[in-house]
C-alpha cells in the first residue's frame, strides 16, 4: 500500500501492466497462506508471492518481445514481397519495352519492303502473338522515324530504316 501511495504522490510512472502488481502479490501471498492452513500471511508467503509476481512479469516481457519480433518479421516479409513485386514490374516493363522495339523493327522493315499500306495490313503482316502490341510498336517506329503514319490510316516508310540489333 505504501508503494502505491508513494508512486501516486511522487508521480512515478512504471509499466502500466504492473499497476495491479501489489494486489496480485497480496492475493498470491494470501493463497499460499490458505494452502498452508494458516489464516494470516507471513514473511515467507510474501517473499514467495514476490517470486511468483517477478516470474509472471518476466514471462509477460518475454511473450511481448516474441510477439513484437514476429510482427517485425511479418512486416519485413510483407516489405520484401512488395519489393519483389516492384522488381518484377520493372523487369516486365523492360521486357515489354524491348518487345515493343522488336515489333517496331519488324513493322518498319515490312513497311520499307512493301511500301505504303493500310495500318490494318501492316498489323496483319505481323506474327499473330505480336499484334496485341501493334499500336505501341507503331508509335515507337514513328518516333524513331522508321515509318510515317498518315491521316488516312496508312503507314509508309520513314526517313530512316531500322538497323539490325
PDB file of C-alpha atoms in Angstrom:
ATOM      1  CA  UNK A   1       0.000   0.000   0.000  1.00  0.00           C
ATOM      2  CA  UNK A   2       2.826   2.380   0.851  1.00  0.00           C
ATOM      3  CA  UNK A   3       4.472   1.742  -2.513  1.00  0.00           C
ATOM      4  CA  UNK A   4       1.202   2.513  -4.331  1.00  0.00           C
ATOM      5  CA  UNK A   5       0.637   5.742  -2.376  1.00  0.00           C
ATOM      6  CA  UNK A   6       4.259   6.805  -2.908  1.00  0.00           C
ATOM      7  CA  UNK A   7       4.060   6.158  -6.657  1.00  0.00           C
ATOM      8  CA  UNK A   8       0.817   8.131  -6.916  1.00  0.00           C
ATOM      9  CA  UNK A   9       2.036  11.009  -4.746  1.00  0.00           C
ATOM     10  CA  UNK A  10       5.513  11.256  -6.349  1.00  0.00           C
ATOM     11  CA  UNK A  11       4.192  10.854  -9.884  1.00  0.00           C
ATOM     12  CA  UNK A  12       6.377   7.813 -10.503  1.00  0.00           C
ATOM     13  CA  UNK A  13       5.208   6.032 -13.613  1.00  0.00           C
ATOM     14  CA  UNK A  14       6.032   2.421 -14.206  1.00  0.00           C
ATOM     15  CA  UNK A  15       4.805  -0.123 -16.650  1.00  0.00           C
ATOM     16  CA  UNK A  16       1.009   0.247 -16.848  1.00  0.00           C
ATOM     17  CA  UNK A  17       0.762  -3.542 -16.976  1.00  0.00           C
ATOM     18  CA  UNK A  18       2.258  -3.607 -13.464  1.00  0.00           C
ATOM     19  CA  UNK A  19      -0.342  -1.276 -11.963  1.00  0.00           C
ATOM     20  CA  UNK A  20      -2.043  -4.095 -10.051  1.00  0.00           C
ATOM     21  CA  UNK A  21       1.196  -5.816  -9.069  1.00  0.00           C
ATOM     22  CA  UNK A  22       0.756  -5.200  -5.360  1.00  0.00           C
ATOM     23  CA  UNK A  23      -2.784  -6.568  -5.433  1.00  0.00           C
ATOM     24  CA  UNK A  24      -1.662  -9.661  -7.315  1.00  0.00           C
ATOM     25  CA  UNK A  25       1.158 -10.205  -4.839  1.00  0.00           C
ATOM     26  CA  UNK A  26      -1.289  -9.875  -1.917  1.00  0.00           C
ATOM     27  CA  UNK A  27      -3.662 -12.415  -3.464  1.00  0.00           C
ATOM     28  CA  UNK A  28      -0.866 -14.890  -4.168  1.00  0.00           C
ATOM     29  CA  UNK A  29       0.530 -14.493  -0.623  1.00  0.00           C
ATOM     30  CA  UNK A  30      -2.939 -14.998   0.868  1.00  0.00           C
ATOM     31  CA  UNK A  31      -3.496 -18.060  -1.303  1.00  0.00           C
ATOM     32  CA  UNK A  32      -0.168 -19.529  -0.182  1.00  0.00           C
ATOM     33  CA  UNK A  33      -1.105 -18.933   3.465  1.00  0.00           C
ATOM     34  CA  UNK A  34      -4.505 -20.593   2.988  1.00  0.00           C
ATOM     35  CA  UNK A  35      -2.899 -23.545   1.190  1.00  0.00           C
ATOM     36  CA  UNK A  36      -0.645 -23.929   4.237  1.00  0.00           C
ATOM     37  CA  UNK A  37      -3.676 -23.925   6.538  1.00  0.00           C
ATOM     38  CA  UNK A  38      -2.954 -20.501   8.020  1.00  0.00           C
ATOM     39  CA  UNK A  39      -5.270 -17.542   8.216  1.00  0.00           C
ATOM     40  CA  UNK A  40      -2.524 -14.922   8.094  1.00  0.00           C
ATOM     41  CA  UNK A  41       0.272 -14.136   5.611  1.00  0.00           C
ATOM     42  CA  UNK A  42       3.816 -14.466   6.898  1.00  0.00           C
ATOM     43  CA  UNK A  43       7.142 -13.200   5.532  1.00  0.00           C
ATOM     44  CA  UNK A  44       7.806 -16.422   3.608  1.00  0.00           C
ATOM     45  CA  UNK A  45       4.400 -16.194   1.861  1.00  0.00           C
ATOM     46  CA  UNK A  46       5.123 -12.587   0.921  1.00  0.00           C
ATOM     47  CA  UNK A  47       8.594 -13.489  -0.366  1.00  0.00           C
ATOM     48  CA  UNK A  48       7.250 -16.414  -2.451  1.00  0.00           C
ATOM     49  CA  UNK A  49       4.445 -14.220  -3.815  1.00  0.00           C
ATOM     50  CA  UNK A  50       7.127 -11.734  -4.902  1.00  0.00           C
ATOM     51  CA  UNK A  51       8.936 -14.521  -6.760  1.00  0.00           C
ATOM     52  CA  UNK A  52       5.677 -15.535  -8.462  1.00  0.00           C
ATOM     53  CA  UNK A  53       4.995 -11.907  -9.462  1.00  0.00           C
ATOM     54  CA  UNK A  54       8.554 -11.379 -10.760  1.00  0.00           C
ATOM     55  CA  UNK A  55       8.366 -14.617 -12.757  1.00  0.00           C
ATOM     56  CA  UNK A  56       4.988 -13.629 -14.157  1.00  0.00           C
ATOM     57  CA  UNK A  57       6.383 -10.239 -15.261  1.00  0.00           C
ATOM     58  CA  UNK A  58       9.421 -11.916 -16.847  1.00  0.00           C
ATOM     59  CA  UNK A  59       7.188 -14.316 -18.789  1.00  0.00           C
ATOM     60  CA  UNK A  60       4.970 -11.443 -19.899  1.00  0.00           C
ATOM     61  CA  UNK A  61       8.015  -9.456 -21.055  1.00  0.00           C
ATOM     62  CA  UNK A  62       9.342 -12.463 -22.998  1.00  0.00           C
ATOM     63  CA  UNK A  63       5.951 -13.090 -24.645  1.00  0.00           C
ATOM     64  CA  UNK A  64       5.598  -9.430 -25.629  1.00  0.00           C
ATOM     65  CA  UNK A  65       9.149  -9.391 -27.043  1.00  0.00           C
ATOM     66  CA  UNK A  66       8.449 -12.575 -29.004  1.00  0.00           C
ATOM     67  CA  UNK A  67       5.189 -11.120 -30.340  1.00  0.00           C
ATOM     68  CA  UNK A  68       6.993  -7.921 -31.369  1.00  0.00           C
ATOM     69  CA  UNK A  69       9.698  -9.929 -33.142  1.00  0.00           C
ATOM     70  CA  UNK A  70       7.089 -11.957 -35.013  1.00  0.00           C
ATOM     71  CA  UNK A  71       5.285  -8.778 -36.059  1.00  0.00           C
ATOM     72  CA  UNK A  72       8.572  -7.265 -37.256  1.00  0.00           C
ATOM     73  CA  UNK A  73       9.379 -10.439 -39.215  1.00  0.00           C
ATOM     74  CA  UNK A  74       5.905 -10.420 -40.766  1.00  0.00           C
ATOM     75  CA  UNK A  75       6.300  -6.742 -41.701  1.00  0.00           C
ATOM     76  CA  UNK A  76       9.726  -7.473 -43.199  1.00  0.00           C
ATOM     77  CA  UNK A  77       8.227 -10.352 -45.203  1.00  0.00           C
ATOM     78  CA  UNK A  78       5.464  -8.039 -46.469  1.00  0.00           C
ATOM     79  CA  UNK A  79       8.049  -5.400 -47.377  1.00  0.00           C
ATOM     80  CA  UNK A  80      10.191  -7.991 -49.145  1.00  0.00           C
ATOM     81  CA  UNK A  81       7.108  -9.122 -51.065  1.00  0.00           C
ATOM     82  CA  UNK A  82       6.366  -5.559 -52.159  1.00  0.00           C
ATOM     83  CA  UNK A  83       9.980  -5.113 -53.272  1.00  0.00           C
ATOM     84  CA  UNK A  84       9.910  -8.391 -55.217  1.00  0.00           C
ATOM     85  CA  UNK A  85       6.650  -7.342 -56.882  1.00  0.00           C
ATOM     86  CA  UNK A  86       8.126  -3.968 -57.823  1.00  0.00           C
ATOM     87  CA  UNK A  87      11.212  -5.691 -59.205  1.00  0.00           C
ATOM     88  CA  UNK A  88       9.014  -7.995 -61.312  1.00  0.00           C
ATOM     89  CA  UNK A  89       7.166  -4.940 -62.648  1.00  0.00           C
ATOM     90  CA  UNK A  90      10.448  -3.256 -63.589  1.00  0.00           C
ATOM     91  CA  UNK A  91      11.674  -6.418 -65.303  1.00  0.00           C
ATOM     92  CA  UNK A  92       8.356  -6.832 -67.101  1.00  0.00           C
ATOM     93  CA  UNK A  93       8.430  -3.194 -68.233  1.00  0.00           C
ATOM     94  CA  UNK A  94      11.963  -3.663 -69.511  1.00  0.00           C
ATOM     95  CA  UNK A  95      10.930  -6.815 -71.348  1.00  0.00           C
ATOM     96  CA  UNK A  96       7.851  -5.092 -72.736  1.00  0.00           C
ATOM     97  CA  UNK A  97       9.974  -2.165 -73.930  1.00  0.00           C
ATOM     98  CA  UNK A  98      12.404  -4.458 -75.723  1.00  0.00           C
ATOM     99  CA  UNK A  99       9.463  -6.477 -77.085  1.00  0.00           C
ATOM    100  CA  UNK A 100       7.819  -3.307 -78.428  1.00  0.00           C
ATOM    101  CA  UNK A 101      11.104  -2.257 -80.007  1.00  0.00           C
ATOM    102  CA  UNK A 102      11.489  -5.679 -81.645  1.00  0.00           C
ATOM    103  CA  UNK A 103       7.953  -5.494 -83.058  1.00  0.00           C
ATOM    104  CA  UNK A 104       8.527  -1.872 -84.189  1.00  0.00           C
ATOM    105  CA  UNK A 105      11.668  -3.006 -86.018  1.00  0.00           C
ATOM    106  CA  UNK A 106       9.741  -5.864 -87.705  1.00  0.00           C
ATOM    107  CA  UNK A 107       6.904  -3.490 -88.612  1.00  0.00           C
ATOM    108  CA  UNK A 108       9.244  -0.881 -90.084  1.00  0.00           C
ATOM    109  CA  UNK A 109      11.226  -3.466 -92.045  1.00  0.00           C
ATOM    110  CA  UNK A 110       7.981  -4.794 -93.525  1.00  0.00           C
ATOM    111  CA  UNK A 111       6.710  -1.314 -94.409  1.00  0.00           C
ATOM    112  CA  UNK A 112      10.028  -0.436 -96.065  1.00  0.00           C
ATOM    113  CA  UNK A 113       9.833  -3.671 -98.064  1.00  0.00           C
ATOM    114  CA  UNK A 114       6.148  -3.443 -99.099  1.00  0.00           C
ATOM    115  CA  UNK A 115       5.716   0.326 -99.281  1.00  0.00           C
ATOM    116  CA  UNK A 116       2.679   2.364 -98.230  1.00  0.00           C
ATOM    117  CA  UNK A 117      -0.143   0.225 -96.839  1.00  0.00           C
ATOM    118  CA  UNK A 118      -3.092   0.473 -94.502  1.00  0.00           C
ATOM    119  CA  UNK A 119      -2.435   0.200 -90.801  1.00  0.00           C
ATOM    120  CA  UNK A 120      -4.607  -2.931 -90.774  1.00  0.00           C
ATOM    121  CA  UNK A 121      -2.467  -4.567 -93.471  1.00  0.00           C
ATOM    122  CA  UNK A 122       0.717  -3.648 -91.599  1.00  0.00           C
ATOM    123  CA  UNK A 123      -0.765  -5.145 -88.438  1.00  0.00           C
ATOM    124  CA  UNK A 124      -1.782  -8.355 -90.223  1.00  0.00           C
ATOM    125  CA  UNK A 125       1.753  -8.714 -91.579  1.00  0.00           C
ATOM    126  CA  UNK A 126       2.994  -9.173 -88.009  1.00  0.00           C
ATOM    127  CA  UNK A 127       3.004 -12.527 -86.217  1.00  0.00           C
ATOM    128  CA  UNK A 128      -0.325 -13.153 -84.510  1.00  0.00           C
ATOM    129  CA  UNK A 129       1.154 -13.006 -80.997  1.00  0.00           C
ATOM    130  CA  UNK A 130       2.814  -9.632 -81.815  1.00  0.00           C
ATOM    131  CA  UNK A 131      -0.377  -7.946 -82.985  1.00  0.00           C
ATOM    132  CA  UNK A 132      -1.540  -7.050 -79.471  1.00  0.00           C
ATOM    133  CA  UNK A 133       1.381  -4.568 -79.248  1.00  0.00           C
ATOM    134  CA  UNK A 134       0.869  -3.129 -82.749  1.00  0.00           C
ATOM    135  CA  UNK A 135      -0.233   0.340 -81.581  1.00  0.00           C
ATOM    136  CA  UNK A 136       2.740   0.689 -79.196  1.00  0.00           C
ATOM    137  CA  UNK A 137       5.142  -0.627 -81.845  1.00  0.00           C
ATOM    138  CA  UNK A 138       3.746   1.774 -84.456  1.00  0.00           C
ATOM    139  CA  UNK A 139       4.163   4.707 -82.050  1.00  0.00           C
ATOM    140  CA  UNK A 140       7.751   3.597 -81.382  1.00  0.00           C
ATOM    141  CA  UNK A 141       8.526   3.194 -85.097  1.00  0.00           C
ATOM    142  CA  UNK A 142       7.072   6.648 -85.875  1.00  0.00           C
ATOM    143  CA  UNK A 143       9.035   8.279 -83.029  1.00  0.00           C
ATOM    144  CA  UNK A 144      12.256   6.733 -84.360  1.00  0.00           C
ATOM    145  CA  UNK A 145      11.488   7.945 -87.911  1.00  0.00           C
ATOM    146  CA  UNK A 146      11.280   4.417 -89.309  1.00  0.00           C
ATOM    147  CA  UNK A 147       7.697   4.829 -90.569  1.00  0.00           C
ATOM    148  CA  UNK A 148       5.230   7.612 -91.223  1.00  0.00           C
ATOM    149  CA  UNK A 149       1.591   7.333 -90.198  1.00  0.00           C
ATOM    150  CA  UNK A 150      -0.725   9.291 -92.483  1.00  0.00           C
ATOM    151  CA  UNK A 151      -4.077  10.774 -91.526  1.00  0.00           C
ATOM    152  CA  UNK A 152      -5.913   8.370 -93.824  1.00  0.00           C
ATOM    153  CA  UNK A 153      -4.875   5.378 -91.763  1.00  0.00           C
ATOM    154  CA  UNK A 154      -1.976   4.408 -93.990  1.00  0.00           C
ATOM    155  CA  UNK A 155       1.578   3.667 -92.987  1.00  0.00           C
ATOM    156  CA  UNK A 156       4.566   4.401 -95.165  1.00  0.00           C
ATOM    157  CA  UNK A 157       8.357   4.174 -94.989  1.00  0.00           C
ATOM    158  CA  UNK A 158      10.077   6.800 -92.861  1.00  0.00           C
ATOM    159  CA  UNK A 159      13.279   8.725 -93.438  1.00  0.00           C
ATOM    160  CA  UNK A 160      15.432   6.100 -91.743  1.00  0.00           C
ATOM    161  CA  UNK A 161      15.424   2.336 -91.696  1.00  0.00           C
ATOM    162  CA  UNK A 162      15.828   0.174 -88.630  1.00  0.00           C
ATOM    163  CA  UNK A 163      19.266  -1.296 -88.146  1.00  0.00           C
ATOM    164  CA  UNK A 164      19.509  -4.924 -87.056  1.00  0.00           C
ATOM    165  CA  UNK A 165      20.160  -5.198 -83.308  1.00  0.00           C
TER     166      UNK A 165
END
